[in-house]
CSV table of C-alpha atoms and ligand atoms in Angstrom, one decimal:
chain,number,residue,atom,x,y,z
R,82,UNK,CA,-33.6,-9.6,2.9
R,83,UNK,CA,-30.4,-10.0,0.8
R,84,UNK,CA,-31.5,-10.5,-2.8
R,85,UNK,CA,-28.0,-10.1,-4.1
R,86,UNK,CA,-26.7,-12.8,-1.7
R,87,UNK,CA,-23.7,-10.7,-0.9
R,88,UNK,CA,-22.2,-9.0,2.1
R,89,UNK,CA,-19.3,-6.6,3.0
R,90,UNK,CA,-17.2,-6.1,6.1
R,91,UNK,CA,-16.4,-2.4,6.5
R,92,UNK,CA,-13.4,-1.9,8.7
R,93,UNK,CA,-13.0,1.6,10.1
R,94,UNK,CA,-9.4,2.4,11.2
R,95,UNK,CA,-9.8,6.2,11.3
R,96,UNK,CA,-8.4,9.0,9.1
R,97,UNK,CA,-9.9,12.3,8.0
R,98,UNK,CA,-13.1,10.6,6.7
R,99,UNK,CA,-14.2,10.1,10.3
R,100,UNK,CA,-12.9,13.3,11.8
R,101,UNK,CA,-14.6,16.4,13.2
R,102,UNK,CA,-13.3,19.8,14.1
R,103,UNK,CA,-12.5,20.5,17.7
R,104,UNK,CA,-14.5,23.6,18.5
R,105,UNK,CA,-11.7,25.0,20.8
R,106,UNK,CA,-8.6,24.3,18.8
R,107,UNK,CA,-9.9,23.9,15.2
R,108,UNK,CA,-7.8,20.8,14.8
R,109,UNK,CA,-9.4,17.7,13.3
R,110,UNK,CA,-10.0,14.8,15.7
R,111,UNK,CA,-11.5,11.3,15.3
R,112,UNK,CA,-15.0,10.4,16.1
R,113,UNK,CA,-16.6,6.9,16.2
R,114,UNK,CA,-18.3,4.9,13.6
R,115,UNK,CA,-21.8,5.4,14.8
R,116,UNK,CA,-21.3,9.1,14.3
R,117,UNK,CA,-19.9,8.4,10.9
R,118,UNK,CA,-23.0,6.4,9.9
R,119,UNK,CA,-25.1,9.4,10.9
R,120,UNK,CA,-23.5,11.4,8.1
R,121,UNK,CA,-24.0,8.7,5.5
R,122,UNK,CA,-27.6,7.6,5.8
R,123,UNK,CA,-27.1,6.3,2.2
R,124,UNK,CA,-25.4,3.3,3.6
R,125,UNK,CA,-28.8,1.9,4.6
R,126,UNK,CA,-29.8,1.9,0.9
R,127,UNK,CA,-27.5,-1.0,0.0
R,128,UNK,CA,-29.9,-4.0,0.0
R,129,UNK,CA,-27.3,-6.4,1.5
R,130,UNK,CA,-25.7,-6.6,4.9
R,131,UNK,CA,-22.7,-4.3,5.6
R,132,UNK,CA,-21.2,-5.2,8.9
R,133,UNK,CA,-18.6,-3.0,10.6
R,134,UNK,CA,-15.5,-3.4,12.7
R,135,UNK,CA,-14.1,-0.3,14.3
R,136,UNK,CA,-10.6,0.4,15.6
R,137,UNK,CA,-10.9,1.7,19.1
R,138,UNK,CA,-9.8,4.4,19.2
R,139,UNK,CA,-9.9,5.3,15.5
R,140,UNK,CA,-6.4,6.5,14.5
R,141,UNK,CA,-4.8,9.2,12.3
R,142,UNK,CA,-2.9,7.1,9.8
R,143,UNK,CA,0.4,8.8,10.7
R,144,UNK,CA,0.2,6.6,13.8
R,145,UNK,CA,-0.1,3.4,11.7
R,146,UNK,CA,2.3,0.6,12.7
R,147,UNK,CA,3.0,-2.9,11.4
R,148,UNK,CA,1.0,-4.3,14.4
R,149,UNK,CA,-2.1,-2.6,12.9
R,150,UNK,CA,-1.4,-4.3,9.6
R,151,UNK,CA,-1.3,-7.6,11.4
R,152,UNK,CA,-4.6,-6.7,13.1
R,153,UNK,CA,-6.1,-6.0,9.7
R,154,UNK,CA,-4.9,-9.3,8.3
R,155,UNK,CA,-6.3,-11.2,11.3
R,156,UNK,CA,-9.7,-9.5,10.9
R,157,UNK,CA,-9.8,-10.3,7.2
R,158,UNK,CA,-8.7,-13.9,7.8
R,159,UNK,CA,-11.1,-14.5,10.7
R,160,UNK,CA,-14.0,-13.2,8.6
R,161,UNK,CA,-12.9,-14.4,5.2
R,162,UNK,CA,-15.7,-16.9,4.6
R,163,UNK,CA,-18.4,-14.7,5.9
R,164,UNK,CA,-18.1,-11.8,3.5
R,165,UNK,CA,-17.7,-11.3,-0.3
R,166,UNK,CA,-15.5,-8.3,0.1
R,167,UNK,CA,-13.8,-6.0,2.5
R,168,UNK,CA,-13.6,-2.2,2.6
R,169,UNK,CA,-11.1,-0.5,4.8
R,170,UNK,CA,-11.6,3.1,5.8
R,171,UNK,CA,-8.1,4.5,6.4
R,172,UNK,CA,-6.3,7.8,6.6
R,173,UNK,CA,-4.7,8.9,3.4
R,174,UNK,CA,-1.2,9.7,4.7
R,175,UNK,CA,0.0,6.1,5.1
R,176,UNK,CA,-2.7,4.4,3.1
R,177,UNK,CA,-0.2,3.4,0.3
R,178,UNK,CA,2.0,1.7,2.9
R,179,UNK,CA,-0.9,-0.3,4.4
R,180,UNK,CA,-2.1,-1.3,1.0
R,181,UNK,CA,1.4,-2.4,0.0
R,182,UNK,CA,1.9,-4.4,3.2
R,183,UNK,CA,-1.5,-6.1,3.0
R,184,UNK,CA,-0.8,-7.1,-0.6
R,185,UNK,CA,2.2,-9.2,0.6
R,186,UNK,CA,0.6,-10.4,3.8
R,187,UNK,CA,-2.6,-11.7,2.2
R,188,UNK,CA,-1.2,-14.4,-0.1
R,189,UNK,CA,-3.8,-16.2,-2.2
R,190,UNK,CA,-6.4,-13.5,-1.8
R,191,UNK,CA,-9.4,-14.1,-4.0
R,192,UNK,CA,-11.7,-11.4,-2.7
R,193,UNK,CA,-11.6,-7.6,-2.9
R,194,UNK,CA,-9.9,-5.7,-0.2
R,195,UNK,CA,-10.5,-2.0,-1.0
R,196,UNK,CA,-8.9,0.8,1.0
R,197,UNK,CA,-10.4,4.2,0.8
R,198,UNK,CA,-10.7,7.4,2.8
R,199,UNK,CA,-11.1,11.1,2.1
R,200,UNK,CA,-9.4,14.5,2.0
R,201,UNK,CA,-12.4,16.3,3.7
R,202,UNK,CA,-14.3,14.9,6.7
R,203,UNK,CA,-17.6,13.1,6.0
R,204,UNK,CA,-19.5,15.9,7.9
R,205,UNK,CA,-18.3,18.6,5.6
R,206,UNK,CA,-20.7,19.5,2.7
R,207,UNK,CA,-18.1,19.1,-0.1
R,208,UNK,CA,-16.7,15.9,1.3
R,209,UNK,CA,-15.1,13.4,-1.1
R,210,UNK,CA,-15.6,10.6,1.5
R,211,UNK,CA,-19.2,9.6,0.6
R,212,UNK,CA,-18.4,9.0,-3.1
R,213,UNK,CA,-15.2,7.1,-2.3
R,214,UNK,CA,-17.0,4.9,0.3
R,215,UNK,CA,-20.1,4.1,-1.8
R,216,UNK,CA,-18.1,3.2,-4.9
R,217,UNK,CA,-15.6,1.1,-2.9
R,218,UNK,CA,-18.5,-0.9,-1.5
R,219,UNK,CA,-19.9,-1.5,-5.0
R,220,UNK,CA,-16.4,-2.6,-6.2
R,221,UNK,CA,-16.1,-4.9,-3.2
R,222,UNK,CA,-19.2,-6.9,-4.2
R,223,UNK,CA,-18.7,-6.9,-8.0
R,224,UNK,CA,-18.6,-10.4,-9.4
R,225,UNK,CA,-18.5,-12.0,-12.8
R,226,UNK,CA,-21.0,-14.5,-14.3
R,227,UNK,CA,-19.3,-17.4,-12.5
R,228,UNK,CA,-19.7,-15.6,-9.2
R,229,UNK,CA,-16.0,-14.8,-8.8
R,230,UNK,CA,-14.8,-11.4,-7.5
R,231,UNK,CA,-14.0,-9.0,-10.4
R,232,UNK,CA,-11.1,-7.5,-8.4
R,233,UNK,CA,-9.5,-10.1,-6.0
R,234,UNK,CA,-6.7,-7.7,-5.0
R,235,UNK,CA,-5.7,-5.3,-2.3
R,236,UNK,CA,-6.6,-1.9,-4.0
R,237,UNK,CA,-7.0,1.8,-3.2
R,238,UNK,CA,-10.1,3.5,-4.5
R,239,UNK,CA,-9.8,7.2,-4.6
R,240,UNK,CA,-11.5,10.0,-6.7
R,241,UNK,CA,-12.9,7.7,-9.4
R,242,UNK,CA,-9.8,5.5,-9.8
R,243,UNK,CA,-9.3,2.0,-8.6
R,244,UNK,CA,-5.6,1.2,-8.3
R,245,UNK,CA,-3.5,-1.8,-7.3
R,246,UNK,CA,-2.6,-1.0,-3.7
R,247,UNK,CA,1.2,-1.7,-4.0
R,248,UNK,CA,1.5,0.6,-7.0
R,249,UNK,CA,0.1,3.7,-5.3
R,250,UNK,CA,1.6,6.8,-3.8
R,251,UNK,CA,0.0,9.7,-2.1
R,252,UNK,CA,1.1,12.6,-4.3
R,253,UNK,CA,-1.2,15.5,-3.4
R,254,UNK,CA,-2.0,16.9,0.1
R,255,UNK,CA,-4.6,19.2,-1.3
R,256,UNK,CA,-6.5,17.8,-4.2
R,257,UNK,CA,-9.3,15.1,-4.0
R,258,UNK,CA,-7.2,13.3,-6.6
R,259,UNK,CA,-4.6,12.4,-4.0
R,260,UNK,CA,-3.3,9.1,-5.2
R,261,UNK,CA,-1.5,7.9,-8.4
R,262,UNK,CA,-0.4,4.6,-9.8
R,263,UNK,CA,2.4,6.0,-12.0
R,264,UNK,CA,3.8,2.7,-13.2
R,265,UNK,CA,0.7,0.5,-13.6
R,266,UNK,CA,-2.6,1.2,-15.3
R,267,UNK,CA,-5.7,1.8,-13.2
R,268,UNK,CA,-7.8,-1.3,-12.5
R,269,UNK,CA,-11.1,0.5,-12.9
R,270,UNK,CA,-12.5,3.9,-13.6
R,271,UNK,CA,-15.8,5.0,-12.0
R,272,UNK,CA,-18.0,7.3,-14.0
R,273,UNK,CA,-21.7,6.6,-14.8
R,274,UNK,CA,-20.5,3.0,-15.0
R,275,UNK,CA,-17.6,1.4,-13.3
R,276,UNK,CA,-15.3,0.2,-16.1
R,277,UNK,CA,-13.0,-2.6,-15.1
R,278,UNK,CA,-9.7,-3.0,-16.9
R,279,UNK,CA,-9.9,-6.8,-16.7
R,280,UNK,CA,-6.6,-7.6,-18.4
R,281,UNK,CA,-4.6,-5.6,-15.7
R,282,UNK,CA,-6.4,-7.3,-12.8
R,283,UNK,CA,-4.7,-10.2,-11.1
R,284,UNK,CA,-6.2,-13.6,-10.7
R,285,UNK,CA,-9.8,-13.1,-11.4
R,286,UNK,CA,-11.1,-16.5,-12.5
R,287,UNK,CA,-8.7,-18.4,-10.3
R,288,UNK,CA,-9.6,-20.3,-7.2
R,289,UNK,CA,-7.1,-19.7,-4.5
R,290,UNK,CA,-6.7,-20.3,-0.8
R,291,UNK,CA,-5.9,-17.4,1.6
R,292,UNK,CA,-2.7,-17.7,3.4
R,293,UNK,CA,-2.2,-14.9,5.9
R,294,UNK,CA,1.3,-13.8,6.9
R,295,UNK,CA,2.1,-12.0,10.1
R,296,UNK,CA,5.9,-11.9,10.2
R,297,UNK,CA,7.5,-8.5,9.5
R,298,UNK,CA,11.0,-7.2,10.3
R,299,UNK,CA,11.3,-3.4,10.6
R,300,UNK,CA,15.1,-3.1,10.7
R,301,UNK,CA,15.0,-1.1,7.5
R,302,UNK,CA,15.9,2.5,6.5
R,303,UNK,CA,15.0,4.7,3.6
R,304,UNK,CA,18.0,6.7,2.4
R,305,UNK,CA,17.3,9.5,0.0
R,306,UNK,CA,20.3,10.9,-1.9
R,307,UNK,CA,20.8,14.6,-2.5
R,308,UNK,CA,23.7,16.5,-4.0
R,309,UNK,CA,26.1,17.2,-1.1
R,310,UNK,CA,25.2,14.3,1.1
R,311,UNK,CA,28.2,13.7,3.5
R,312,UNK,CA,30.2,10.5,4.0
R,313,UNK,CA,29.5,10.6,7.8
R,314,UNK,CA,25.8,10.6,7.1
R,315,UNK,CA,26.1,7.6,4.9
R,316,UNK,CA,28.5,5.8,7.2
R,317,UNK,CA,26.3,6.5,10.3
R,318,UNK,CA,23.1,5.2,8.5
R,319,UNK,CA,24.8,2.1,7.1
R,320,UNK,CA,26.4,1.4,10.6
R,321,UNK,CA,23.1,1.3,12.5
R,322,UNK,CA,23.1,-1.7,14.7
R,323,UNK,CA,20.8,-4.4,13.6
R,324,UNK,CA,20.1,-2.8,10.2
R,325,UNK,CA,19.1,-5.4,7.6
R,326,UNK,CA,18.0,-3.4,4.5
R,327,UNK,CA,18.2,0.0,2.9
R,328,UNK,CA,15.8,1.4,0.3
R,329,UNK,CA,18.2,3.7,-1.5
R,330,UNK,CA,16.3,6.5,-3.3
R,331,UNK,CA,18.5,7.4,-6.2
R,332,UNK,CA,18.3,9.8,-9.1
R,333,UNK,CA,16.7,9.2,-12.5
R,334,UNK,CA,17.0,5.7,-13.8
R,335,UNK,CA,18.9,4.6,-10.6
R,336,UNK,CA,22.0,6.7,-10.6
R,337,UNK,CA,24.1,7.8,-7.7
R,338,UNK,CA,27.4,9.7,-7.1
R,339,UNK,CA,30.6,8.1,-8.3
R,340,UNK,CA,32.6,9.1,-5.2
R,341,UNK,CA,35.0,6.4,-4.1
R,342,UNK,CA,33.9,6.6,-0.4
R,343,UNK,CA,30.3,6.2,-1.4
R,344,UNK,CA,30.7,3.1,-3.5
R,345,UNK,CA,33.1,1.6,-0.9
R,346,UNK,CA,30.6,2.2,2.0
R,347,UNK,CA,27.8,0.5,0.0
R,348,UNK,CA,30.1,-2.4,-0.9
R,349,UNK,CA,31.1,-2.9,2.7
R,350,UNK,CA,27.5,-2.8,3.8
R,351,UNK,CA,26.5,-5.4,1.2
R,352,UNK,CA,29.3,-7.6,2.3
R,353,UNK,CA,28.1,-7.4,5.9
R,354,UNK,CA,24.7,-8.7,4.7
R,355,UNK,CA,22.7,-5.5,4.4
R,356,UNK,CA,20.4,-5.7,1.4
R,357,UNK,CA,20.4,-2.4,-0.6
R,358,UNK,CA,17.5,-1.9,-3.0
R,359,UNK,CA,17.7,0.9,-5.6
R,360,UNK,CA,14.5,2.8,-6.1
R,361,UNK,CA,14.2,6.0,-8.1
R,362,UNK,CA,13.3,9.4,-6.7
R,363,UNK,CA,11.2,10.0,-9.8
R,364,UNK,CA,7.5,9.4,-9.6
R,365,UNK,CA,7.4,7.3,-12.8
R,366,UNK,CA,9.8,5.1,-14.6
R,367,UNK,CA,12.1,2.3,-13.9
R,368,UNK,CA,15.6,1.7,-12.3
R,369,UNK,CA,18.0,0.6,-15.0
R,370,UNK,CA,21.4,0.4,-13.4
R,371,UNK,CA,23.1,-0.8,-16.6
R,372,UNK,CA,22.2,2.4,-18.4
R,373,UNK,CA,24.8,4.8,-17.0
R,374,UNK,CA,28.1,4.4,-15.4
R,375,UNK,CA,26.7,6.1,-12.3
R,376,UNK,CA,24.2,3.3,-12.0
R,377,UNK,CA,26.5,0.4,-13.1
R,378,UNK,CA,28.9,1.0,-10.2
R,379,UNK,CA,25.9,0.4,-7.8
R,380,UNK,CA,25.4,-3.0,-9.3
R,381,UNK,CA,29.0,-3.8,-8.6
R,382,UNK,CA,28.5,-2.7,-5.0
R,383,UNK,CA,25.9,-5.4,-4.6
R,384,UNK,CA,22.9,-3.1,-4.9
R,385,UNK,CA,19.8,-4.8,-6.3
R,386,UNK,CA,17.2,-3.1,-8.5
R,387,UNK,CA,13.9,-2.0,-7.2
R,388,UNK,CA,12.7,-1.9,-10.8
R,389,UNK,CA,9.6,0.4,-11.0
R,390,UNK,CA,8.7,-0.1,-7.4
R,391,UNK,CA,7.3,2.6,-5.2
R,392,UNK,CA,9.2,3.3,-2.0
R,393,UNK,CA,6.1,2.2,0.0
R,394,UNK,CA,6.1,-1.1,-1.8
R,395,UNK,CA,9.9,-1.7,-1.5
R,396,UNK,CA,9.8,-0.9,2.3
R,397,UNK,CA,7.0,-3.3,3.1
R,398,UNK,CA,8.2,-6.0,0.7
R,399,UNK,CA,11.6,-6.0,2.6
R,400,UNK,CA,9.8,-6.1,6.0
R,401,UNK,CA,7.9,-9.1,4.7
R,402,UNK,CA,10.9,-11.0,3.3
R,403,UNK,CA,13.2,-10.2,6.2
R,404,UNK,CA,10.4,-11.1,8.6
R,405,UNK,CA,10.3,-14.6,7.1
R,406,UNK,CA,13.9,-15.1,7.9
R,407,UNK,CA,15.4,-15.3,4.4
R,408,UNK,CA,19.1,-14.9,4.1
R,409,UNK,CA,20.4,-11.6,2.5
R,410,UNK,CA,20.9,-13.4,-0.8
R,411,UNK,CA,17.5,-15.0,-0.7
R,412,UNK,CA,16.0,-11.5,0.0
R,413,UNK,CA,18.0,-10.0,-2.9
R,414,UNK,CA,16.8,-12.8,-5.2
R,415,UNK,CA,13.1,-12.3,-4.2
R,416,UNK,CA,13.4,-8.6,-4.7
R,417,UNK,CA,13.9,-9.5,-8.4
R,418,UNK,CA,10.6,-11.3,-8.5
R,419,UNK,CA,7.1,-10.0,-8.3
R,420,UNK,CA,5.1,-11.3,-5.3
R,421,UNK,CA,1.9,-9.4,-5.7
R,422,UNK,CA,2.2,-7.5,-9.0
R,423,UNK,CA,4.4,-4.8,-7.3
R,424,UNK,CA,7.1,-4.5,-10.0
R,425,UNK,CA,7.2,-4.8,-13.8
R,426,UNK,CA,9.8,-7.2,-14.9
T,757,LIG,N1,-4.0,12.8,8.6
T,757,LIG,C1,-5.0,12.1,7.9
T,757,LIG,C2,-4.7,10.6,8.0
T,757,LIG,O1,-3.9,10.1,7.2
T,757,LIG,C3,-5.1,12.5,6.5
T,757,LIG,C4,-6.3,12.0,5.7
T,757,LIG,O2,-6.9,11.0,6.0
T,757,LIG,N2,-6.7,12.7,4.6
T,757,LIG,O3,-5.2,9.9,8.9
């Protein structure tokens, strides 16, 4: 019986939520989904079908690779018409990267894709996994009066907050409250009721057609500045054979050293067609290269603004754009536009 006329596909990739302690070493190891279900008998209480797809073997998300993102896109695309929503159980360590990548790869999404996981395994008494999973399923089936999904976006749900996936960062390795969306309001808050922040949610009410993308180019590097960084380090990184883009993590509102060699190296790399995107090392706020001379010179070296992008989002957006074969100037131009709500313009 399915009185709600709804259904969810639960995709289990791995992560702490489905891990168990190895008796000999004490280290956490993966176990399979049947065992996971044993610890969450509540799953049976949902009065609609929840089908599952399990990665075999389940993986710690530190092993996540773009091929796995392609696999997730394929699973969602192949099953798109069969389900009202998708919940992905994923390790927390790289969840923000996966959520960002999927937001670009699932163009025209009009159903919820909710990533969640936990900090403590599901078998542990104080686990945060149960709550996260149950609420994610509820969000995945939430629809308005017209029958459209309330949250047709790739999101992360964690510790009572629903966040746009490509705005999130894992910022705590200890607390249950592990993720933050510093530069965009939460999409929903779960208390006694789940309160949706409808004005901040993309595209509910629109009918769209899913267009899956699989092309990604990983010839990218993240370069984090620190006082004392040496010219040979910068030169070696910018000289990597085949390098196509750099996410440059700068200070404050997008500032960098004024040293002549530094600007010259960046200028030369830009001229060779390497796309350099300026993202701030600060958790919150926006790159404004016009603000200080230390930022303005980067503009003149051909560096483009990452605005208020997370590093995770800038990396995966570049992979996506480069994968589609755009020229460096076309990539620079598209970095200045929002594709999936990842930057505030
Ligand atoms: N190492 C785990 C993972 O990302 C951490 C977690 O899920 N809390 O797979």
